[in-house]
Coordinates of C-alpha atoms in Angstrom, one line a residue:
Chain A
M621 CA 64.3 63.0 97.9
I622 CA 66.2 66.1 97.5
I623 CA 68.2 65.3 100.9
T624 CA 69.0 61.9 102.5
F625 CA 70.7 61.0 106.3
D626 CA 71.5 57.2 105.8
R627 CA 72.6 56.0 109.5
V628 CA 74.3 59.3 110.5
V629 CA 76.5 59.6 114.0
A630 CA 77.7 63.2 114.3
R631 CA 78.5 65.6 116.6
G632 CA 78.1 69.1 116.9
V633 CA 79.3 72.3 118.4
A634 CA 78.2 72.9 122.2
R635 CA 77.7 76.1 123.3
K636 CA 79.5 77.0 126.9
G637 CA 77.9 75.3 129.2
E638 CA 75.8 73.0 127.3
V639 CA 76.2 69.1 126.1
T640 CA 77.2 68.8 122.8
P641 CA 74.7 68.3 120.6
Q642 CA 74.8 64.6 119.0
L643 CA 72.6 62.3 116.1
R644 CA 72.7 58.5 116.9
A645 CA 72.3 56.6 113.4
V646 CA 69.9 59.0 111.8
T647 CA 68.1 57.6 108.8
L648 CA 66.1 59.8 106.9
G649 CA 64.6 61.8 103.9
F650 CA 63.9 65.4 102.8
A651 CA 61.7 65.7 99.9
E652 CA 60.3 69.8 98.0
G653 CA 58.1 71.4 101.0
I654 CA 58.5 72.5 104.6
T655 CA 59.9 70.1 107.3
V656 CA 59.9 71.5 111.0
I657 CA 62.4 70.1 113.3
V658 CA 61.1 70.2 116.8
G659 CA 63.7 70.0 119.7
A660 CA 66.4 71.5 121.9
R661 CA 69.1 72.5 120.1
V662 CA 71.4 69.7 121.9
S663 CA 68.6 66.9 120.8
G664 CA 70.4 67.2 117.1
G665 CA 67.7 69.4 115.2
P666 CA 69.9 72.4 114.3
L667 CA 72.7 69.7 113.9
V668 CA 70.7 68.1 111.0
L669 CA 70.9 71.7 109.3
D670 CA 74.6 71.9 110.0
L671 CA 74.9 68.8 108.3
I672 CA 72.9 69.4 105.1
S673 CA 74.8 72.7 105.1
G674 CA 78.2 70.8 105.4
R675 CA 79.2 72.9 108.3
V676 CA 79.8 69.8 110.1
R677 CA 80.8 66.6 108.6
P678 CA 79.0 62.9 110.1
T679 CA 81.3 60.8 112.0
Q680 CA 79.7 57.6 110.7
G681 CA 76.9 57.2 107.5
A682 CA 76.6 59.5 104.5
V683 CA 74.5 62.9 104.2
R684 CA 73.8 63.5 100.7
V685 CA 72.4 66.5 99.3
L686 CA 70.9 66.9 95.3
G687 CA 72.8 63.5 94.8
M688 CA 75.9 64.9 96.6
P689 CA 78.1 64.6 99.3
A690 CA 77.3 67.2 101.9
G691 CA 79.4 69.7 101.7
D692 CA 80.3 69.5 98.4
N693 CA 81.8 73.0 97.2
E694 CA 79.2 72.6 93.9
L695 CA 76.1 72.7 96.8
A696 CA 76.8 76.2 97.9
K697 CA 75.1 77.8 95.5
D698 CA 71.8 75.6 96.2
I699 CA 71.5 75.8 99.7
A700 CA 70.7 79.4 101.4
Y701 CA 71.2 78.7 104.9
V702 CA 70.0 80.9 107.9
P703 CA 71.7 80.1 111.2
I704 CA 70.4 81.7 114.7
A705 CA 73.6 83.8 114.6
A706 CA 73.8 84.6 111.3
E707 CA 76.8 87.3 110.8
L708 CA 76.2 89.0 106.7
L709 CA 79.7 90.2 105.5
A710 CA 81.2 93.2 107.1
G711 CA 81.5 96.0 104.8
L712 CA 79.1 95.8 102.9
T713 CA 75.0 97.1 102.3
V714 CA 72.4 95.3 102.3
M715 CA 71.9 95.4 98.7
E716 CA 75.6 94.6 98.2
C717 CA 75.2 91.4 99.9
L718 CA 72.1 90.2 98.0
R719 CA 73.6 91.4 95.1
M720 CA 76.4 89.0 95.7
S721 CA 74.2 86.3 97.0
L722 CA 72.1 86.3 93.5
R723 CA 75.3 86.5 91.2
M724 CA 76.3 83.5 92.6
R725 CA 73.1 81.4 92.8
S726 CA 70.6 82.9 90.3
S727 CA 71.0 82.1 86.5
A728 CA 68.5 85.0 85.6
P729 CA 69.3 88.3 86.5
R730 CA 66.6 89.3 89.2
D731 CA 65.6 92.3 91.8
P732 CA 67.5 92.1 95.1
G733 CA 65.0 94.5 96.1
A734 CA 61.6 92.7 95.5
A735 CA 62.8 90.3 97.9
L736 CA 63.2 92.7 100.9
E737 CA 60.0 94.6 99.8
R738 CA 58.2 91.4 100.3
L739 CA 59.6 90.9 103.3
G740 CA 58.7 94.5 104.4
V741 CA 62.1 95.4 105.2
S742 CA 62.9 97.5 102.2
A743 CA 64.0 100.4 103.9
L744 CA 67.3 98.4 105.1
A745 CA 68.7 98.1 101.4
L746 CA 71.6 101.0 102.0
R747 CA 72.3 99.6 105.3
R748 CA 75.5 98.7 105.9
T749 CA 75.7 95.6 107.7
E750 CA 77.5 95.8 110.5
T751 CA 74.5 98.4 111.5
L752 CA 71.9 95.5 111.3
T753 CA 70.7 93.6 114.5
P754 CA 70.9 89.7 114.5
G755 CA 66.9 89.5 113.4
E756 CA 67.6 91.9 110.6
H757 CA 70.6 89.9 109.4
R758 CA 68.4 86.5 109.4
V759 CA 65.9 88.6 107.4
V760 CA 68.5 89.8 104.8
L761 CA 69.8 86.1 104.7
L762 CA 66.1 85.3 103.9
S763 CA 65.4 87.7 101.5
A764 CA 68.4 86.2 99.7
A765 CA 66.6 83.1 99.6
L766 CA 63.8 84.0 98.7
A767 CA 65.3 86.3 95.5
T768 CA 67.8 83.4 94.2
D769 CA 67.5 79.9 93.1
A770 CA 68.5 77.9 95.7
R771 CA 66.7 74.4 96.2
I772 CA 67.7 74.3 99.5
V773 CA 66.2 76.5 102.3
L774 CA 68.1 75.9 105.9
M775 CA 66.8 77.9 108.7
E776 CA 67.1 77.9 112.6
E777 CA 64.8 78.8 115.0
P778 CA 62.1 80.6 112.1
C779 CA 60.4 82.7 114.8
N780 CA 62.4 84.2 117.0
W781 CA 63.7 87.4 116.8
F782 CA 61.0 88.5 114.8
D783 CA 57.8 90.2 115.8
T784 CA 54.4 89.4 115.0
R785 CA 54.2 91.2 111.7
A786 CA 57.5 90.2 110.4
L787 CA 56.2 86.6 111.6
T788 CA 53.6 86.5 109.5
K789 CA 55.7 87.7 106.4
I790 CA 58.3 85.2 106.9
M791 CA 56.1 82.4 107.2
E792 CA 54.1 83.5 103.8
A793 CA 57.9 83.5 102.3
L794 CA 58.8 80.3 103.3
R795 CA 55.9 78.7 102.6
S796 CA 55.5 79.9 99.2
I797 CA 59.6 79.4 98.7
A798 CA 58.5 75.8 99.6
S799 CA 55.7 76.1 97.1
E800 CA 58.0 76.3 94.3
G801 CA 58.9 73.3 94.5
R802 CA 61.9 73.7 97.1
A803 CA 62.8 72.1 100.3
V804 CA 62.6 73.8 103.6
V805 CA 63.6 72.4 106.7
L806 CA 63.5 74.1 109.6
A807 CA 64.7 73.6 112.9
T808 CA 63.1 74.9 116.2
Q809 CA 62.2 74.2 120.0
S810 CA 58.9 75.1 120.1
A811 CA 56.2 72.7 119.1
L812 CA 53.7 75.8 118.8
D813 CA 56.2 76.9 116.1
A814 CA 55.9 73.7 114.4
T815 CA 52.1 73.8 114.4
R816 CA 52.2 77.4 113.2
I817 CA 54.4 76.9 110.6
G818 CA 52.8 73.9 109.2
G819 CA 54.2 71.1 106.4
R820 CA 56.0 67.4 107.4
A821 CA 56.5 67.5 111.6
L822 CA 59.7 65.9 113.0
R823 CA 60.6 65.5 116.7
A824 CA 64.5 65.7 117.9
L825 CA 65.1 63.5 121.2
G826 CA 68.7 62.8 122.3
G827 CA 69.8 62.4 119.3
M828 CA 67.1 60.5 117.7
I829 CA 64.7 62.0 114.9
E830 CA 61.5 60.5 114.3
E831 CA 58.3 61.5 112.6
G832 CA 55.4 63.3 114.3
L833 CA 55.2 66.4 116.5
P834 CA 56.6 65.8 120.7
E835 CA 53.7 64.3 122.8
Q836 CA 52.3 66.7 125.6
P837 CA 53.3 70.1 124.4
F838 CA 53.0 72.2 128.2
A839 CA 51.4 75.2 128.5
G840 CA 53.0 77.3 130.9
V841 CA 55.7 76.9 133.5
R842 CA 55.3 77.2 138.1
V843 CA 57.9 78.6 139.9
T844 CA 58.0 77.8 143.4
T845 CA 59.9 80.1 145.5
E846 CA 60.3 82.6 148.5
K847 CA 60.2 85.5 147.0
R848 CA 57.2 85.5 145.0
R849 CA 56.7 89.0 145.0
E850 CA 59.9 90.2 143.9
L851 CA 59.7 87.5 140.4
L852 CA 56.3 89.3 139.7
E853 CA 58.0 92.4 139.9
A854 CA 60.7 91.3 137.9
L855 CA 58.6 89.5 135.1
G856 CA 57.5 93.1 133.4
E857 CA 55.4 92.8 130.7
L858 CA 54.3 89.2 129.7
P859 CA 52.5 88.0 126.6
A860 CA 48.9 89.6 126.0
D861 CA 47.5 86.0 126.7
A862 CA 49.4 85.1 129.3
T863 CA 47.7 84.4 133.2
V864 CA 49.2 84.5 136.3
T865 CA 48.2 82.1 139.4
T866 CA 50.2 82.9 142.5
T867 CA 49.6 80.3 145.4
P868 CA 51.0 81.1 149.3
H869 CA 54.2 78.5 147.5
D870 CA 54.4 79.2 143.6
V871 CA 53.9 81.1 140.3
T872 CA 51.8 79.6 137.7
I873 CA 52.3 81.6 133.9
T874 CA 50.6 80.2 131.1
A875 CA 50.7 81.5 127.6
S876 CA 50.4 80.1 124.2
D877 CA 53.9 80.3 123.2
A878 CA 54.7 78.1 126.5
N879 CA 58.2 77.4 124.9
A880 CA 59.1 81.2 124.5
L881 CA 57.7 81.6 127.9
L882 CA 60.0 79.4 129.5
R883 CA 63.0 80.6 128.1
Y884 CA 61.5 83.9 129.2
V885 CA 61.0 83.5 132.9
G886 CA 64.2 81.4 133.1
S887 CA 66.2 84.7 132.2
V888 CA 64.2 86.5 134.4
L889 CA 65.1 84.2 137.1
A890 CA 68.4 84.2 136.2
K891 CA 68.8 88.0 135.7
A892 CA 67.0 88.7 138.6
G893 CA 69.3 86.2 140.7
I894 CA 65.6 84.8 142.6
D895 CA 66.7 81.8 144.3
V896 CA 63.8 78.8 143.5
T897 CA 63.2 75.8 145.3
A898 CA 61.6 74.6 141.7
F899 CA 60.9 75.6 138.3
E900 CA 58.9 73.3 136.2
K901 CA 56.9 72.9 132.7
I902 CA 53.0 72.5 133.2
E903 CA 51.3 69.8 130.9
A904 CA 48.7 71.3 128.6
T905 CA 46.6 68.5 128.7
T906 CA 46.4 66.4 131.8
T907 CA 44.8 67.3 135.3
S908 CA 46.4 65.1 137.3
A909 CA 48.3 66.0 140.6
S910 CA 51.3 64.3 140.1
T911 CA 54.6 66.8 140.3
T912 CA 58.1 66.1 139.2
P913 CA 60.4 69.3 140.0
T914 CA 63.4 69.6 138.1
S915 CA 67.2 71.2 139.0
T916 CA 66.7 75.2 138.8
P917 CA 69.1 77.7 137.5
T918 CA 69.7 79.6 140.6
S919 CA 69.4 76.7 143.3
T920 CA 70.6 73.1 143.6
S921 CA 68.1 71.8 146.1
T922 CA 64.9 70.8 144.7
S923 CA 61.8 69.9 146.5
T924 CA 58.0 68.5 145.8
P925 CA 56.2 72.2 145.6
T926 CA 52.9 71.6 147.8
S927 CA 50.7 73.3 145.0
T928 CA 47.5 75.0 145.7
S929 CA 47.2 77.1 142.4
T930 CA 43.8 76.5 141.0
S931 CA 45.1 75.8 137.8
T932 CA 44.0 72.5 135.7
T933 CA 47.6 72.2 134.6
T934 CA 49.7 70.3 136.2
P935 CA 53.8 70.4 136.1
T936 CA 55.9 67.5 134.4
S937 CA 59.2 66.5 134.9
T938 CA 60.9 67.5 131.4
S939 CA 64.1 69.5 130.4
T940 CA 64.9 72.8 132.2
P941 CA 65.2 76.2 131.5
T942 CA 69.2 75.9 130.8
S943 CA 68.8 72.8 128.6
T944 CA 66.5 75.1 126.2
S945 CA 69.3 77.8 126.0
T946 CA 68.3 80.8 126.9
S947 CA 70.9 81.9 124.5
T948 CA 69.2 81.7 121.4
S949 CA 65.8 83.1 122.7
P950 CA 65.0 86.7 122.5
S951 CA 65.8 89.1 125.6
T952 CA 62.1 90.2 125.6
P953 CA 59.0 89.5 126.4
P954 CA 57.5 87.0 123.9
S955 CA 55.2 88.5 121.6
S956 CA 51.9 86.8 121.2
Chain B
M755 CA 100.5 105.5 110.6
V756 CA 102.7 102.6 109.5
F757 CA 103.7 105.0 106.3
A758 CA 105.0 107.9 108.4
A759 CA 106.5 104.9 110.4
V760 CA 108.3 104.2 107.2
I761 CA 108.9 108.2 106.2
G762 CA 110.2 108.4 109.6
L763 CA 112.6 104.8 108.9
S764 CA 114.1 106.4 105.9
A765 CA 114.8 109.7 107.5
G766 CA 116.5 107.4 110.6
A767 CA 118.4 105.5 107.1
K768 CA 120.5 108.7 106.8
S769 CA 122.1 108.2 109.8
T770 CA 122.5 104.4 109.8
G771 CA 122.8 103.5 105.8
L772 CA 119.9 102.1 103.7
R773 CA 120.7 98.7 104.1
G774 CA 120.2 99.2 108.6
A775 CA 116.7 100.7 107.8
L776 CA 115.7 97.6 105.4
S777 CA 117.4 94.9 107.4
V778 CA 116.5 96.4 110.8
S779 CA 114.2 98.8 110.8
F780 CA 111.8 97.8 108.0
V781 CA 111.7 94.2 108.5
G782 CA 111.6 94.5 111.9
S783 CA 108.5 96.7 112.6
A784 CA 107.4 98.4 109.7
L785 CA 107.0 95.6 107.4
P786 CA 105.1 93.0 109.8
F787 CA 102.6 95.8 111.2
L788 CA 101.8 97.2 107.7
S789 CA 101.1 93.4 106.6
Y790 CA 99.2 92.7 110.0
A791 CA 97.2 95.6 109.7
A792 CA 95.8 94.8 106.1
I793 CA 95.1 91.5 107.1
S794 CA 92.9 92.5 110.1
G795 CA 91.6 94.9 107.5
I796 CA 90.6 92.3 105.2
V797 CA 89.6 89.5 108.0
G798 CA 88.0 91.5 110.6
E799 CA 87.9 90.7 114.4
K800 CA 86.3 87.4 114.3
G801 CA 88.9 85.8 112.0
L802 CA 89.1 83.5 109.1
G803 CA 86.5 81.0 109.3
A804 CA 84.0 82.9 110.4
V805 CA 84.4 85.5 106.8
V806 CA 84.7 82.7 105.2
W807 CA 81.2 81.2 106.8
S808 CA 79.4 84.5 106.0
F809 CA 80.8 84.5 102.1
S810 CA 79.0 80.8 102.5
L811 CA 75.8 82.4 103.6
M812 CA 75.7 84.3 100.6
G813 CA 76.5 81.3 98.5
V814 CA 80.1 80.8 98.0
S815 CA 81.5 77.7 98.4
R816 CA 83.8 78.1 101.2
R817 CA 87.1 76.6 99.1
R818 CA 86.3 79.8 96.6
A819 CA 86.0 82.4 99.5
A820 CA 88.6 80.8 101.0
L821 CA 90.9 80.7 97.9
S822 CA 89.8 84.6 96.6
L823 CA 90.6 85.8 100.4
L824 CA 94.3 84.2 100.5
V825 CA 95.0 86.1 96.7
A826 CA 93.2 89.2 97.7
A827 CA 95.4 89.3 101.3
L828 CA 99.0 88.1 98.9
A829 CA 98.1 90.6 96.6
L830 CA 97.7 93.7 99.0
G831 CA 100.7 92.5 101.2
A832 CA 103.0 92.4 98.2
L833 CA 101.8 95.9 97.2
L834 CA 102.2 97.4 100.5
G835 CA 105.5 95.6 101.1
L836 CA 107.1 96.8 97.9
L837 CA 105.4 100.0 98.0
S838 CA 106.8 100.9 101.5
A839 CA 110.1 99.5 100.3
E840 CA 110.8 101.6 98.0
I841 CA 109.5 104.5 99.9
V842 CA 112.3 103.5 102.2
A843 CA 114.9 103.2 99.3
V844 CA 114.3 106.2 97.7
L845 CA 114.2 108.6 100.7
G846 CA 117.0 107.0 102.7
H847 CA 119.3 106.4 99.7
T848 CA 122.7 107.6 100.5
A849 CA 125.8 108.6 98.8
M850 CA 127.3 105.7 100.2
D851 CA 124.8 103.2 99.0
P852 CA 125.1 101.1 95.8
P853 CA 123.3 103.2 92.7
L854 CA 119.2 104.0 92.8
G855 CA 118.3 101.9 90.4
R856 CA 119.7 98.9 91.3
D857 CA 118.5 99.4 94.8
L858 CA 114.8 100.1 93.8
V859 CA 115.2 96.7 91.5
T860 CA 116.4 94.8 94.7
T861 CA 114.1 96.3 97.2
A862 CA 110.9 96.2 95.2
W863 CA 111.1 92.5 94.6
V864 CA 112.3 91.6 98.0
G865 CA 109.6 94.0 99.6
A866 CA 107.0 92.4 97.9
L867 CA 107.8 88.9 98.6
G868 CA 108.4 89.8 102.2
G869 CA 104.5 91.7 102.4
A870 CA 103.0 88.6 100.7
A871 CA 105.2 86.1 103.3
Y872 CA 103.7 88.6 106.1
A873 CA 100.6 88.0 104.7
S874 CA 100.1 84.4 104.4
L875 CA 101.4 84.5 107.9
F876 CA 98.8 86.4 109.2
L877 CA 96.2 84.6 107.0
L878 CA 97.0 81.6 108.8
G879 CA 97.0 83.1 112.1
S880 CA 93.8 84.7 111.6
S881 CA 92.1 81.2 111.2
F882 CA 93.6 80.0 114.8
W883 CA 91.1 80.9 117.9
K884 CA 89.1 83.2 116.0
G885 CA 91.2 85.4 114.9
A886 CA 93.7 86.2 117.4
G887 CA 96.4 83.6 116.2
R888 CA 97.3 86.6 113.8
G889 CA 98.8 88.3 117.0
V890 CA 100.1 85.3 118.5
L891 CA 102.6 84.8 115.1
L892 CA 103.2 88.6 114.8
A893 CA 104.8 87.9 118.4
M894 CA 106.4 84.7 117.7
D895 CA 107.8 86.1 114.6
W896 CA 109.3 89.3 116.3
V897 CA 111.0 87.2 119.2
L898 CA 112.1 84.3 117.4
G899 CA 112.0 84.6 114.0
G900 CA 115.1 87.0 114.1
S901 CA 117.7 84.1 115.0
G902 CA 118.5 80.1 115.6
F903 CA 116.6 77.7 113.9
F904 CA 112.6 79.6 114.4
A905 CA 114.4 82.0 111.5
L906 CA 114.4 79.5 108.6
L907 CA 110.0 78.9 109.6
L908 CA 109.8 83.0 109.9
P909 CA 109.5 85.7 107.0
H910 CA 111.9 88.0 109.5
G911 CA 115.4 86.9 109.5
H912 CA 114.9 85.6 105.5
L913 CA 114.0 88.9 104.9
R914 CA 116.7 90.2 107.0
S915 CA 119.3 88.5 105.1
L916 CA 117.9 89.3 101.5
F917 CA 117.7 93.3 102.4
G918 CA 121.4 92.5 103.3
G919 CA 121.4 91.9 107.1
E920 CA 122.6 88.9 108.6
A921 CA 121.6 85.4 107.3
A922 CA 118.6 83.6 108.9
F923 CA 120.3 80.2 110.4
E924 CA 123.2 80.7 108.4
V925 CA 121.8 79.7 105.0
S926 CA 122.1 81.7 101.5
Q927 CA 119.9 85.1 100.3
R928 CA 119.3 82.1 97.6
V929 CA 118.1 79.8 100.3
S930 CA 116.5 82.4 102.0
S931 CA 114.2 83.7 98.8
L932 CA 113.5 79.9 98.4
S933 CA 112.0 79.5 101.7
L934 CA 110.1 82.5 102.1
I935 CA 108.6 81.7 98.6
T936 CA 107.6 78.1 100.4
L937 CA 106.6 79.4 103.2
T938 CA 104.4 81.9 101.8
V939 CA 102.5 79.2 99.6
L940 CA 102.4 76.3 102.7
M941 CA 100.8 78.6 105.1
G942 CA 98.6 80.1 102.8
A943 CA 97.3 76.5 101.7
W944 CA 97.6 75.7 105.5
A945 CA 94.9 79.0 105.9
V946 CA 92.8 77.6 103.5
R947 CA 92.4 73.7 104.6
R948 CA 91.4 75.5 108.2
A949 CA 89.1 77.5 106.8
T950 CA 87.6 75.1 104.7
R951 CA 87.7 72.2 107.0
A952 CA 83.9 70.7 108.7
T953 CA 83.9 70.7 112.1

């Protein structure tokens, strides 16, 4: 195993208004190839990456990376980390950043431009880092991982901030890195993203990490509100594969990337200030009529929706939109 | 802008004397602001931890990044302190002052030591509250560093004493120079420790 967790207990850094992410006595190992950890941020997926990178220290147990304790200074050159909020050094061009990374991480001289070209972002080479978008910062960091000999690549939300074309190249790059015998550990909130990426899947739930994808992936969201017309107007452009069903009581929206849809609808509700009675996930597989509404982002009242939707999907009691944190989601509708 | 202020101080020295210009105006305003600007340029708006983190994303170990930043900050602070003190000494020298050659040697090492001490202080401040601690320490040095017990813990009083002004908490110039060196090392080490620690 390249990375081992031995009964690790840890607490991450909480964002504003968010529960502190935690891990509870987690024991697991990571070998070469791709591993995707699926779960909400507070469930501990990204915390696993922070522990491997040494940014967070376990309160109990031990994390060992390449035989050394995580956080050891010797490991800096072996770990390439692409966090969700990556920020490159200010005052440098992209090429200068990549050269620095190559100097630190590679024994043989390599062309930093080749990695940018492989990800289709050669045009960024001479841009100064402070002019880059958050997504571009992440692409540059991934280029650095691609170009260097870093034996471990960590990436948070590998599908966020990128359009479909960029995403294809990023997936190819991650698979290529994994095929070189390196360990690629990814953390995402989207089970669909995990399926798309492939490799070994782990699920993070309540601070526990278990093998396999989360059960019952959901298909979409249902919003019960008096202001259905305002909601439909505020939704704007939805993904091409999205379907919208309205009833006298609620609006049901489904899409292939239901996680991104959930985040998007949650942010639309918050931005437009639309009061809702219920905001819930729709199961993809079951057809039973039971409903369990969850708390809403804009209203404290909850009730059981009396849906007359013709959809074959049903609501389920799952995490609220605030728990999937709109802060990490794109501000535009998710691309299909 | 800060150099313009230094030159202004030099002009003022013609009336207050070089010792007054260095120990009051230079130590009281020009040198701290000059060092503050230099450290702000190195660390940026988001603090020392953020810069070290950015370095680590490029494969540089956090300890190496923090130590490199400390060395760069001390070198830049010392250089700016030395140059600005020399400018004040040359332009503000009057017939009543000691021979210029002797003054230049003294102001050179005191200016360099003062610049390094302030660089270390502001680097430490940059490791608090996403960089906002830098401003807090600047204000503390200004308000509390001139007299009383706090003059022992901050550069202001010691530097004023070394430039020929009032002693800091009535300690000798020798003790002040040793204190400045100690403060520079301790604050720098603390800044590195804070920037490299895991959560």
